CSV table of C-alpha atoms in Angstrom, one decimal:
chain,number,residue,atom,x,y,z
A,25,MET,CA,71.4,107.8,116.0
A,26,SER,CA,74.8,108.4,117.6
A,27,ASP,CA,75.4,111.3,119.9
A,28,ASP,CA,77.9,112.8,117.4
A,29,ALA,CA,75.3,112.6,114.6
A,30,ALA,CA,72.6,114.1,116.9
A,31,GLU,CA,74.9,117.1,117.7
A,32,ASP,CA,76.2,117.6,114.2
A,33,PRO,CA,73.6,117.6,111.4
A,34,TYR,CA,76.4,117.2,108.8
A,35,ILE,CA,77.5,113.8,110.1
A,36,SER,CA,76.0,111.0,108.0
A,37,PRO,CA,74.9,108.1,110.2
A,38,PRO,CA,75.2,105.4,107.4
A,39,VAL,CA,78.8,106.5,106.7
A,40,GLN,CA,79.5,106.6,110.4
A,41,ARG,CA,78.2,103.1,110.8
A,42,ALA,CA,80.3,101.8,107.9
A,43,ALA,CA,83.4,103.5,109.4
A,44,ARG,CA,82.7,101.9,112.8
A,45,LEU,CA,82.3,98.5,111.2
A,46,LEU,CA,85.6,98.9,109.4
A,47,ARG,CA,87.3,99.8,112.6
A,48,CYS,CA,85.7,96.8,114.3
A,49,ILE,CA,87.0,94.4,111.6
A,50,ALA,CA,90.5,96.0,111.6
A,51,GLU,CA,90.7,95.5,115.4
A,52,GLY,CA,90.0,91.8,115.1
A,53,ASP,CA,86.3,91.1,114.9
A,54,ALA,CA,85.9,88.9,111.8
A,55,VAL,CA,82.1,89.2,112.1
A,56,THR,CA,81.7,85.4,112.5
A,57,ASN,CA,78.8,86.1,114.9
A,58,MET,CA,76.6,88.6,113.2
A,59,ALA,CA,74.2,89.0,116.1
A,60,ARG,CA,77.0,89.9,118.5
A,61,THR,CA,78.6,92.4,116.1
A,62,ALA,CA,75.3,94.0,115.3
A,63,ARG,CA,74.6,94.3,119.0
A,64,ASN,CA,78.1,95.8,119.7
A,65,LEU,CA,77.5,98.4,116.9
A,66,ASP,CA,73.9,99.0,118.0
A,67,ILE,CA,72.5,98.2,114.5
A,68,SER,CA,70.2,95.6,113.1
A,69,ARG,CA,71.5,92.4,111.5
A,70,THR,CA,69.9,93.6,108.2
A,71,THR,CA,71.8,96.8,108.4
A,72,LEU,CA,75.0,94.9,109.2
A,73,LEU,CA,74.5,92.6,106.2
A,74,ARG,CA,74.0,95.6,103.9
A,75,LEU,CA,77.1,97.2,105.2
A,76,LEU,CA,79.2,94.1,104.7
A,77,ARG,CA,77.9,93.6,101.1
A,78,THR,CA,78.6,97.2,100.3
A,79,LEU,CA,82.1,97.3,101.8
A,80,GLU,CA,82.9,94.0,100.0
A,81,ALA,CA,81.7,95.5,96.6
A,82,GLU,CA,84.1,98.4,97.2
A,83,ARG,CA,86.9,95.9,98.1
A,84,PHE,CA,87.2,97.6,101.5
A,85,ILE,CA,86.7,94.2,103.1
A,86,ALA,CA,87.2,90.7,101.8
A,87,PRO,CA,86.2,87.2,102.9
A,88,ARG,CA,88.7,85.6,105.3
A,89,GLY,CA,89.5,82.0,104.4
A,90,GLY,CA,86.7,79.4,103.9
A,91,GLU,CA,83.0,79.5,104.4
A,92,GLY,CA,82.0,81.1,107.7
A,93,ALA,CA,85.5,82.4,108.5
A,94,GLY,CA,84.4,86.0,108.5
A,95,TRP,CA,85.9,89.1,107.1
A,96,GLN,CA,89.2,91.0,106.9
A,97,ILE,CA,90.3,94.4,105.7
A,98,GLY,CA,90.4,94.3,101.9
A,99,THR,CA,92.9,95.4,99.3
A,100,GLY,CA,90.8,98.4,98.2
A,101,LEU,CA,91.1,100.0,101.6
A,102,ILE,CA,94.8,99.0,101.9
A,103,GLY,CA,95.4,100.6,98.6
A,104,LEU,CA,93.9,103.8,99.8
A,105,ALA,CA,96.1,103.6,102.9
A,106,ALA,CA,99.1,102.9,100.8
A,107,ARG,CA,98.4,106.0,98.7
A,108,ALA,CA,98.0,108.1,101.8
A,109,PHE,CA,101.2,106.7,103.2
A,110,ALA,CA,102.9,107.8,100.0
A,111,ALA,CA,103.1,111.3,101.5
A,112,ASP,CA,104.5,109.9,104.7
A,113,ASP,CA,108.2,109.9,105.4
A,114,LEU,CA,108.5,106.1,105.5
A,115,MET,CA,107.1,105.6,102.0
A,116,GLU,CA,108.9,108.5,100.5
A,117,VAL,CA,112.2,107.5,102.0
A,118,ALA,CA,112.0,103.8,101.4
A,119,GLY,CA,110.8,103.7,97.8
A,120,PRO,CA,114.0,105.0,96.1
A,121,ILE,CA,116.2,103.0,98.4
A,122,LEU,CA,114.3,99.8,97.7
A,123,GLY,CA,114.4,100.5,94.0
A,124,GLN,CA,118.2,100.8,94.1
A,125,LEU,CA,118.5,97.7,96.2
A,126,ALA,CA,116.4,95.6,93.7
A,127,GLU,CA,118.5,96.8,90.8
A,128,THR,CA,121.8,96.3,92.5
A,129,LEU,CA,121.0,92.7,93.6
A,130,GLY,CA,118.8,91.8,90.7
A,131,ILE,CA,116.0,90.5,92.9
A,132,SER,CA,112.7,91.9,94.2
A,133,ALA,CA,112.7,94.3,97.2
A,134,HIS,CA,109.7,95.0,99.5
A,135,LEU,CA,108.6,96.9,102.5
A,136,GLY,CA,106.0,95.6,104.9
A,137,VAL,CA,104.3,96.7,108.1
A,138,LEU,CA,102.8,94.7,111.0
A,139,ASP,CA,99.0,94.6,111.3
A,140,GLY,CA,98.0,92.4,114.1
A,141,ARG,CA,99.2,88.9,113.3
A,142,GLU,CA,99.8,89.7,109.7
A,143,VAL,CA,102.4,91.6,107.7
A,144,VAL,CA,101.1,93.9,104.9
A,145,TYR,CA,103.2,94.6,101.8
A,146,MET,CA,103.3,98.3,101.3
A,147,ILE,CA,106.0,98.8,98.7
A,148,ARG,CA,107.3,96.5,95.9
A,149,ARG,CA,110.2,97.2,93.7
A,150,THR,CA,111.4,94.8,91.0
A,151,PRO,CA,114.6,94.8,88.9
A,152,ASN,CA,114.5,95.2,85.1
A,153,PHE,CA,116.0,91.8,84.7
A,154,ALA,CA,116.2,88.3,86.3
A,155,PHE,CA,113.6,87.0,88.8
A,156,ALA,CA,110.9,89.3,90.1
A,157,SER,CA,108.4,88.2,92.7
A,158,ASN,CA,104.7,88.4,91.8
A,159,ILE,CA,103.5,89.5,95.3
A,160,ARG,CA,101.4,92.6,95.2
A,161,VAL,CA,101.2,95.7,97.3
A,162,GLY,CA,98.4,95.1,99.8
A,163,SER,CA,99.1,91.4,100.1
A,164,ARG,CA,98.8,90.1,103.7
A,165,LEU,CA,101.0,87.2,105.0
A,166,PRO,CA,101.0,85.5,108.4
A,167,ALA,CA,103.7,87.4,110.4
A,168,HIS,CA,104.9,84.2,112.2
A,169,ALA,CA,105.7,82.6,108.8
A,170,ALA,CA,106.9,85.5,106.7
A,171,ASN,CA,110.4,86.9,107.4
A,172,MET,CA,109.4,90.6,107.3
A,173,GLY,CA,106.8,89.8,110.0
A,174,ARG,CA,109.4,87.8,112.0
A,175,ILE,CA,112.0,90.5,112.0
A,176,ILE,CA,109.5,93.1,113.3
A,177,LEU,CA,108.2,90.7,115.9
A,178,ALA,CA,111.9,89.9,116.9
A,179,HIS,CA,112.4,93.6,117.9
A,180,LEU,CA,109.2,93.9,119.9
A,181,PRO,CA,109.2,93.1,123.7
A,182,VAL,CA,108.4,89.4,124.3
A,183,GLU,CA,105.3,90.4,126.3
A,184,GLU,CA,104.0,92.2,123.2
A,185,VAL,CA,104.5,89.2,121.1
A,186,ARG,CA,102.7,87.1,123.6
A,187,ARG,CA,99.8,89.6,123.6
A,188,ILE,CA,99.6,89.6,119.8
A,189,PHE,CA,99.4,85.9,119.4
A,190,GLY,CA,97.7,85.0,122.7
A,191,ARG,CA,96.0,81.6,122.2
A,192,ALA,CA,95.9,82.0,118.4
A,193,THR,CA,96.7,78.9,116.4
A,194,LEU,CA,99.9,79.3,114.3
A,195,GLN,CA,99.1,77.8,111.0
A,196,ALA,CA,101.9,75.9,109.2
A,197,VAL,CA,102.7,77.2,105.8
A,198,THR,CA,105.6,74.7,105.3
A,199,ALA,CA,107.2,72.1,107.4
A,200,HIS,CA,109.6,74.8,108.7
A,201,THR,CA,106.9,77.1,110.0
A,202,PRO,CA,106.8,77.6,113.8
A,203,THR,CA,103.4,76.3,115.0
A,204,THR,CA,103.7,77.0,118.7
A,205,LEU,CA,104.5,80.2,120.6
A,206,PRO,CA,107.7,78.7,122.2
A,207,GLN,CA,108.9,77.7,118.7
A,208,LEU,CA,108.2,81.2,117.4
A,209,LEU,CA,110.0,82.9,120.3
A,210,THR,CA,113.0,80.7,119.8
A,211,LEU,CA,113.1,81.6,116.1
A,212,LEU,CA,112.6,85.3,116.9
A,213,GLU,CA,115.6,85.2,119.3
A,214,ALA,CA,117.8,83.8,116.5
A,215,ASP,CA,116.6,86.5,114.1
A,216,ARG,CA,117.2,89.2,116.7
A,217,SER,CA,120.7,88.0,117.4
A,218,THR,CA,121.8,88.0,113.8
A,219,GLY,CA,119.9,91.2,112.9
A,220,LEU,CA,118.4,89.5,109.8
A,221,ALA,CA,115.6,87.0,109.3
A,222,TRP,CA,116.6,84.5,106.6
A,223,SER,CA,114.2,82.2,104.8
A,224,GLU,CA,115.1,79.4,102.4
A,225,GLY,CA,112.0,77.6,101.4
A,226,ARG,CA,110.3,78.5,104.6
A,227,PHE,CA,107.4,80.2,102.9
A,228,GLU,CA,107.6,79.0,99.3
A,229,PRO,CA,109.7,75.9,98.5
A,230,THR,CA,111.8,77.4,95.8
A,231,ILE,CA,112.1,81.0,97.1
A,232,ALA,CA,114.8,82.5,99.4
A,233,SER,CA,114.6,85.8,101.1
A,234,VAL,CA,116.2,87.9,103.9
A,235,ALA,CA,114.6,90.7,105.9
A,236,ALA,CA,115.8,93.5,108.2
A,237,VAL,CA,113.9,95.8,110.5
A,238,VAL,CA,113.3,99.5,110.0
A,239,ARG,CA,113.1,101.8,113.0
A,240,ASP,CA,111.6,105.3,113.5
A,241,ALA,CA,113.2,108.2,115.4
A,242,SER,CA,112.3,106.6,118.7
A,243,GLY,CA,113.9,103.3,117.8
A,244,ALA,CA,110.6,101.5,117.5
A,245,PRO,CA,110.3,98.8,114.8
A,246,VAL,CA,107.9,100.4,112.4
A,247,ALA,CA,108.4,98.3,109.3
A,248,ALA,CA,110.7,95.8,107.6
A,249,ILE,CA,112.3,95.4,104.2
A,250,ASN,CA,113.3,92.2,102.4
A,251,VAL,CA,114.6,90.9,99.1
A,252,SER,CA,113.4,87.7,97.6
A,253,GLY,CA,114.5,85.5,94.7
A,254,GLN,CA,115.1,81.9,93.6
A,255,ILE,CA,117.1,79.9,96.1
A,256,ALA,CA,119.9,79.5,93.5
A,257,GLN,CA,120.3,83.3,93.6
A,258,PHE,CA,121.3,83.1,97.3
A,259,GLU,CA,123.7,80.3,97.0
A,260,GLY,CA,127.3,80.7,98.1
A,261,ALA,CA,128.8,82.3,101.2
A,262,GLU,CA,130.0,85.4,99.3
A,263,ARG,CA,126.7,85.9,97.6
A,264,ARG,CA,124.7,85.5,100.9
A,265,ALA,CA,127.1,87.9,102.7
A,266,ARG,CA,126.6,90.5,99.9
A,267,ILE,CA,122.8,90.2,99.9
A,268,GLY,CA,122.6,90.3,103.7
A,269,GLY,CA,124.9,93.2,104.0
A,270,ALA,CA,123.0,95.2,101.3
A,271,VAL,CA,119.6,94.6,103.0
A,272,ALA,CA,121.0,95.5,106.4
A,273,ALA,CA,122.6,98.7,105.0
A,274,ALA,CA,119.3,99.7,103.2
A,275,ALA,CA,117.3,99.2,106.4
A,276,ALA,CA,119.8,101.2,108.3
A,277,GLU,CA,119.7,104.0,105.7
A,278,ILE,CA,115.9,104.2,105.8
A,279,SER,CA,116.0,104.2,109.6
A,280,ALA,CA,118.6,107.0,109.7
A,281,ARG,CA,116.5,109.1,107.4
A,282,LEU,CA,113.5,108.6,109.7
A,283,GLY,CA,115.6,110.0,112.5
A,284,TRP,CA,117.0,106.8,114.2
A,285,ALA,CA,120.4,107.6,115.5
A,286,GLY,CA,121.2,104.2,116.9
A,287,ALA,CA,124.0,101.9,115.8
A,288,SER,CA,123.7,100.6,112.2
A,289,PRO,CA,122.7,96.9,112.2
A,290,MET,CA,125.4,94.5,110.9
A,291,GLY,CA,123.5,91.6,109.4
A,292,SER,CA,125.1,88.1,109.6
A,293,ALA,CA,125.0,85.8,106.7
A,294,ALA,CA,124.9,82.8,109.0
């Protein structure tokens, strides 16, 4: 029994163990070595297995990749977090702006936040016509490959990017995906210099998108927004300039409403 549970009779040790396991997984332990995780949590392997099965049944965790790849935070827990965030300034401010952006451009608009080496989709707004993406709130994509992840990473200190990826293997999603840290840093520098992260077939062969960073009152990159559609919907210099400008303006408006008083980003269509 933990010290907290011993001091407070109203603390439930099983719930506390489940919460600590969730925190452990969220911080990067995929539980690929059950003996080690059980030892770190001071529980038996049998208790750990029961917790994993229960949390999976509630969709609070989900299997990561193939057999033996471990666990990651699941869409059930992300959904709860998204509903909690609905009362937060970021979600309240961004939702209507993204809705207007989607209707104006006729393509889907999204907001995502960085979670370790992944970007998590927190808002999805689709137009009432034309192409709409089928990505769902709670979806997780590799940050080095998805442009919302890239534009957030581009506005972090290089040392922080190095810490996040460390010795991690950068998996290729397409032939255009950076697969080494130097390649990623070069791409992030280009994204930072233009103020926008463009993608034409970088993640899905027929899909184009563009992302811009969202800052909080301190100027920290707290999220990103993007719009996505068929590549044909992005063709032409005038159309690209219109889309890029609209995304940059929407991100600037969200940031301003969060208290950021810095210069408005002027996204390039290059």
